[in-house]
XYZ file of C-alpha atoms in Angstrom:
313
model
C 18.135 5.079 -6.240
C 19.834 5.453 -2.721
C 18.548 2.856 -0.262
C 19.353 3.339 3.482
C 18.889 -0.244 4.954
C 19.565 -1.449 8.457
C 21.966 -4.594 8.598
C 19.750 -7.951 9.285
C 21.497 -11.128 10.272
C 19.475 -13.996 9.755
C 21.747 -16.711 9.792
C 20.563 -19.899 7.628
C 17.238 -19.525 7.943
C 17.023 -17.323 5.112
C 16.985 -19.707 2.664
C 13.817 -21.610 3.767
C 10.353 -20.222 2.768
C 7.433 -20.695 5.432
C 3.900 -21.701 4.905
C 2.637 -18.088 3.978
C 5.856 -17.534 1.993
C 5.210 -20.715 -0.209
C 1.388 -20.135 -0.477
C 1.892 -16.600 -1.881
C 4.442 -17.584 -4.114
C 2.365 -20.544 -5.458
C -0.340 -18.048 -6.094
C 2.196 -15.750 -8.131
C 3.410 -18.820 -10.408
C -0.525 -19.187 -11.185
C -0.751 -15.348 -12.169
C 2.663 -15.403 -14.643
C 0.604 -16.342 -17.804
C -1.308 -13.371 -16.894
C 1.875 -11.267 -17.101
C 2.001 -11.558 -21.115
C -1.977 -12.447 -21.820
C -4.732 -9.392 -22.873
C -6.344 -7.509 -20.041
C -9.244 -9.791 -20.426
C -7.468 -13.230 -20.766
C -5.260 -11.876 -17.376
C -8.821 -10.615 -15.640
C -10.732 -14.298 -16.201
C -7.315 -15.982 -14.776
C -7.394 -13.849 -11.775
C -11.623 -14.281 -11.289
C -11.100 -17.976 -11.559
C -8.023 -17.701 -9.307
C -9.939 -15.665 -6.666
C -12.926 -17.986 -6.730
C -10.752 -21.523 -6.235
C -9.163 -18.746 -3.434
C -12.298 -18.326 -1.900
C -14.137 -21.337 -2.688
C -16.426 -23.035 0.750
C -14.334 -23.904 3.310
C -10.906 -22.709 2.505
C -8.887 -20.435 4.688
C -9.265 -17.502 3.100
C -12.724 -17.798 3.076
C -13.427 -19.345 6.918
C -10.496 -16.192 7.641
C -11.995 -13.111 5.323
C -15.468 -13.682 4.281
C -17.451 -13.149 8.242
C -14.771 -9.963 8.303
C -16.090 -8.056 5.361
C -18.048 -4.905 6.798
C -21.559 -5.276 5.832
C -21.846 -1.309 5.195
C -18.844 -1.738 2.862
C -20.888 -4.470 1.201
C -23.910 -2.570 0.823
C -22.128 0.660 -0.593
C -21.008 -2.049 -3.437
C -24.422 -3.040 -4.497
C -22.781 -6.831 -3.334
C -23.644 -9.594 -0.688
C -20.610 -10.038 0.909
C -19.599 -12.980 -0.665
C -19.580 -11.452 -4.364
C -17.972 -8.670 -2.581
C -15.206 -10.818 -1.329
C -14.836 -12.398 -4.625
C -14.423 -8.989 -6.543
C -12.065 -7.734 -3.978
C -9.760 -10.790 -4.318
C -10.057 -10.550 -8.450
C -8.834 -7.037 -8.170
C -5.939 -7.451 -5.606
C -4.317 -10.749 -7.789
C -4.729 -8.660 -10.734
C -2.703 -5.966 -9.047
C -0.171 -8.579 -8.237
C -0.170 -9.453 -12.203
C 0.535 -5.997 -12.773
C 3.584 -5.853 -10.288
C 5.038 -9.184 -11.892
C 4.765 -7.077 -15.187
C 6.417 -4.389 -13.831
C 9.262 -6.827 -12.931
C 9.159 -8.663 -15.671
C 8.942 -5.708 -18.333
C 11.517 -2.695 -16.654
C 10.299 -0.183 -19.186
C 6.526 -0.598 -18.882
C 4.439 1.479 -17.573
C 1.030 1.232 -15.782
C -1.745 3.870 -17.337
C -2.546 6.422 -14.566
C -5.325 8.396 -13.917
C -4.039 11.199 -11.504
C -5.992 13.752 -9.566
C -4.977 16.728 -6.570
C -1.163 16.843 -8.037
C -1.083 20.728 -7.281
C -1.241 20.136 -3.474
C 2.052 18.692 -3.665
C 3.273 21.586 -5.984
C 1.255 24.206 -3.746
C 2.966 21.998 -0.920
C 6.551 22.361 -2.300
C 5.929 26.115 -3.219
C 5.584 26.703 0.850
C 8.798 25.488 1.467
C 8.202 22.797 4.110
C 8.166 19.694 2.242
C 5.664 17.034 1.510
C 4.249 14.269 3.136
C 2.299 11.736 0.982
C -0.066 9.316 3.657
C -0.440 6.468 1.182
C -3.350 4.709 2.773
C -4.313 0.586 1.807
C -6.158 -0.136 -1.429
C -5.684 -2.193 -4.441
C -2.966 -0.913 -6.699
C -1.787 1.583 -3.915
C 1.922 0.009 -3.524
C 3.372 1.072 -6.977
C 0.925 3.663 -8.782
C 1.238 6.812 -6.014
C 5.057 6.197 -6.330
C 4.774 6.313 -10.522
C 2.256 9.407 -10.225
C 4.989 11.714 -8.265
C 7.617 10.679 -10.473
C 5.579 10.942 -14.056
C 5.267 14.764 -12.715
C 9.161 15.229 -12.794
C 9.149 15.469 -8.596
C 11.966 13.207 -6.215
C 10.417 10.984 -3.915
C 11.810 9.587 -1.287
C 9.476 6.658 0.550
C 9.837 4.870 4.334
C 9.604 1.497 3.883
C 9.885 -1.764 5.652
C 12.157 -4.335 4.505
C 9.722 -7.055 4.012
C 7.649 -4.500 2.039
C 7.111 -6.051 -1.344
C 5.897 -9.632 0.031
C 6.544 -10.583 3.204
C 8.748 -9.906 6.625
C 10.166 -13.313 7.173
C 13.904 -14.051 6.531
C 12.991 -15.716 3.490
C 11.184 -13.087 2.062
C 13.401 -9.926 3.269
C 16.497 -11.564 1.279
C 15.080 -13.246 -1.850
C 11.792 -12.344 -2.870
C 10.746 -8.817 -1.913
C 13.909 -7.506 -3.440
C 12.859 -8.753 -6.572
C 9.342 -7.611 -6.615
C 10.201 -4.133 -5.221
C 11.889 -3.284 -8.723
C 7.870 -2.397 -10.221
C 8.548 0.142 -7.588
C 12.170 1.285 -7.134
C 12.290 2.965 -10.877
C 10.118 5.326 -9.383
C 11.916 6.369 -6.451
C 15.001 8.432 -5.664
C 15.535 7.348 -2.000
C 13.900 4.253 -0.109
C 14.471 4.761 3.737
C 13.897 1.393 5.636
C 12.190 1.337 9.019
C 11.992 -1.572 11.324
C 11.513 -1.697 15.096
C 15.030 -1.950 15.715
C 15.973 0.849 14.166
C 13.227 3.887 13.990
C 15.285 6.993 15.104
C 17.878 7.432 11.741
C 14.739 6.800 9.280
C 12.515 9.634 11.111
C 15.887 11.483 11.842
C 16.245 11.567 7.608
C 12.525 12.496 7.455
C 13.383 15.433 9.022
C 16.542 16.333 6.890
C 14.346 15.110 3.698
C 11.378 17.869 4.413
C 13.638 20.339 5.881
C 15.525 20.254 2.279
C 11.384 20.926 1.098
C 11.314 17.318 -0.226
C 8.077 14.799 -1.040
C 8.138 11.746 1.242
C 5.767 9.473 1.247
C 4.536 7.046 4.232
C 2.494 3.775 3.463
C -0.133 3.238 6.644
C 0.646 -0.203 7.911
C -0.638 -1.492 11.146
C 2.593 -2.523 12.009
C 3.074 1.408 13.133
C 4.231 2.903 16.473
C 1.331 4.719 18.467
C -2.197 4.759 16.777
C -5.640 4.760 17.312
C -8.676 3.503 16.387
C -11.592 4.820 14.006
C -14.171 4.135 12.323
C -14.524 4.673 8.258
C -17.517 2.951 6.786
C -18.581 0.407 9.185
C -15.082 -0.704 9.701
C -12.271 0.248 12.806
C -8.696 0.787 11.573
C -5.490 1.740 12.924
C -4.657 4.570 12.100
C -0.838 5.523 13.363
C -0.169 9.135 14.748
C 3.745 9.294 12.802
C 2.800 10.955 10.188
C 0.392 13.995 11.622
C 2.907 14.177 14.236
C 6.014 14.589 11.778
C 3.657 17.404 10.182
C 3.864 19.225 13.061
C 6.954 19.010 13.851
C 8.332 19.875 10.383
C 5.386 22.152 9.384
C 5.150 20.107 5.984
C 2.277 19.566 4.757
C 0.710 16.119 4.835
C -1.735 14.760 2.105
C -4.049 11.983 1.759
C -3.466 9.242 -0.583
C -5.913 7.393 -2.319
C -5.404 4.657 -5.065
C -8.460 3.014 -7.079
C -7.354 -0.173 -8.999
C -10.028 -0.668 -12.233
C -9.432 -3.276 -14.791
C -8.315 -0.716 -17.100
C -6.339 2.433 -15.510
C -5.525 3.365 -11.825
C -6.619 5.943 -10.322
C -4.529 8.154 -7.766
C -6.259 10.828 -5.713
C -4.285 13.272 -4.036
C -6.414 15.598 -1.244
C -5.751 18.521 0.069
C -3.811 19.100 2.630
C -5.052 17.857 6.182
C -5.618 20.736 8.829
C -2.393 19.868 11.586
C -2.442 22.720 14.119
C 0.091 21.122 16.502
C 1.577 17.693 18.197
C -1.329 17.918 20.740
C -3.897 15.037 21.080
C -6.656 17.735 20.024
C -4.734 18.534 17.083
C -4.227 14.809 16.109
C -7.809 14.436 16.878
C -8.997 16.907 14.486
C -6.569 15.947 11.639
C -7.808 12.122 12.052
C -11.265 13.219 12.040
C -11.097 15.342 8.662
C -8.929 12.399 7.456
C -12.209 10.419 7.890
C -14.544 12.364 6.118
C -11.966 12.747 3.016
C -11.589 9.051 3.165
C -15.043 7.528 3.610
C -16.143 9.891 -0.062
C -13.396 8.037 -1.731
C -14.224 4.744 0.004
C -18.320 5.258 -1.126
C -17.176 6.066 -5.022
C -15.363 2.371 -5.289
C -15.510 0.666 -1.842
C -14.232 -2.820 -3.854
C -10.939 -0.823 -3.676
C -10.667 -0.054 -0.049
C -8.297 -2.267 1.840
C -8.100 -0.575 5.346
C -10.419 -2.918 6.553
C -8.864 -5.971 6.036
C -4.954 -4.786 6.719
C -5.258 -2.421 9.847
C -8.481 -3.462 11.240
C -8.708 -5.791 14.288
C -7.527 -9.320 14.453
């Protein structure tokens, strides 16, 4: 896999973890016996793990539990608490299943994968592909697996704390390592940060105008966005990727991942309608962007994350 990474200096300070850094990575250390148990031995681990997570008066829940949208809640059949709880279950088993994927190079996560001939339509036009992976629970690795199970390059922007976390400490030691469930899948990884944005998009452009699939995670962390609302929650949602559409005339396709306990599912919609680098034609993409989104949300909102990584706060 070629990886085009801007040079970071960070001195000594790479070597130290901070207190996110070391709270995550205590969590992972609790998950490894979960990395060799039965799906339902690594499932209880992670439910018992989310609920000492979650218990009354912890940070995560004082931090998460008064965010979870109440219409995301309902359209679960949950209160918001057992909704919470679920949620959390789901995203540490996901984390499990990364470990594996480190752990075990050759093993492979069962996929359930639907809309692949809009990427082959896509790549029979001539313009390339762009693959808007948007936050749920599994969404990191299985999107990247589906494109290459069907034989197809991918080439993904990234960020180079993507993986765990942006800190010094996690950029050199530990997202590297837990970006290899990933990298098998990919033929190029183009890094992004905000010191360096114009050779990334710059290779975009070369990438689709060679009628290539790229694929671009939404992170709130994006350049110019703006706000919606999909289900009782407001996210950020960046104008990049529409915009790159436009100019490149590739087509640009939804993304949505669905994490169960047994197989993942990866949705792939149609294309979205991008009629030019206007603010009505952003508008309009965004808008039928919602309505594909908020079906998928209402068939398994417990994997929706969009709320919780590019809504407010």
């Amino acid at each position: 896999m070629i990886e085009r990474t801007p040079k970071r200096r960070f001195g000594r300070r790479w070597f130290f973890p901070n207190v996110w850094d070391a709270r995550e990575l205590f969590q992972r250390l609790l998950l490894l016996p979960a990395v060799v148990a039965p799906r339902p031995l690594g499932m209880a681990l992670c439910r018992v793990v989310a609920a000492a997570l979650l218990r009354r008066g912890s940070w995560l829940e004082s931090s998460l539990l008064l965010k979870v949208p109440a219409t995301l809640a309902a359209a679960a059949a949950m209160d918001q608490p057992a909704f919470a709880r679920r949620l959390e279950t789901l995203i540490l088993y996901e984390r499990v299943l990364v470990l594996r994927g480190v752990v075990f190079g050759g093993w492979h996560r069962k996929l359930i994968v639907e809309g692949l001939e809009h990427v082959h339509e896509g790549l029979a036009a001539g313009s390339g592909v762009i693959l808007w992976v948007f936050p749920c629970v599994g969404n990191s690795v299985a999107a990247k697996q589906a494109i290459f199970q069907a034989g197809i390059p991918l080439a993904h922007l990234s960020r180079p704390g993507h993986g765990f976390s942006s800190s010094p400490f996690g950029v050199t030691l530990v997202s590297p390592i837990l970006r290899r469930a990933e990298t098998k899948y990919l033929a190029e990884r183009v890094v992004i940060d905000d010191q360096h944005t114009i050779a990334p998009l710059r290779r975009l452009r070369v990438l689709l105008q060679a009628n290539r699939v790229v694929s671009i995670s939404v992170t709130k962390g994006a350049g110019r966005s703006d706000r919606i609302q999909v289900l009782g929650s407001e996210i950020q949602l960046p104008r990049g990727p529409i915009e790159l559409a436009a100019a490149t005339g590739a087509r640009i396709l939804p993304v949505y991942t669905a994490q169960r306990e047994t197989k993942t599912r990866v949705i792939i919609g149609g294309p979205l309608p991008v009629a030019g680098p206007g603010a009505p034609a952003i508008h309009a993409a965004q808008q039928a962007l919602v309505s594909w989104l908020d079906e998928r949300i209402r068939e398994d909102p417990t994997t929706w994350l969009g709320w919780r990584i590019l809504g407010p706060g």
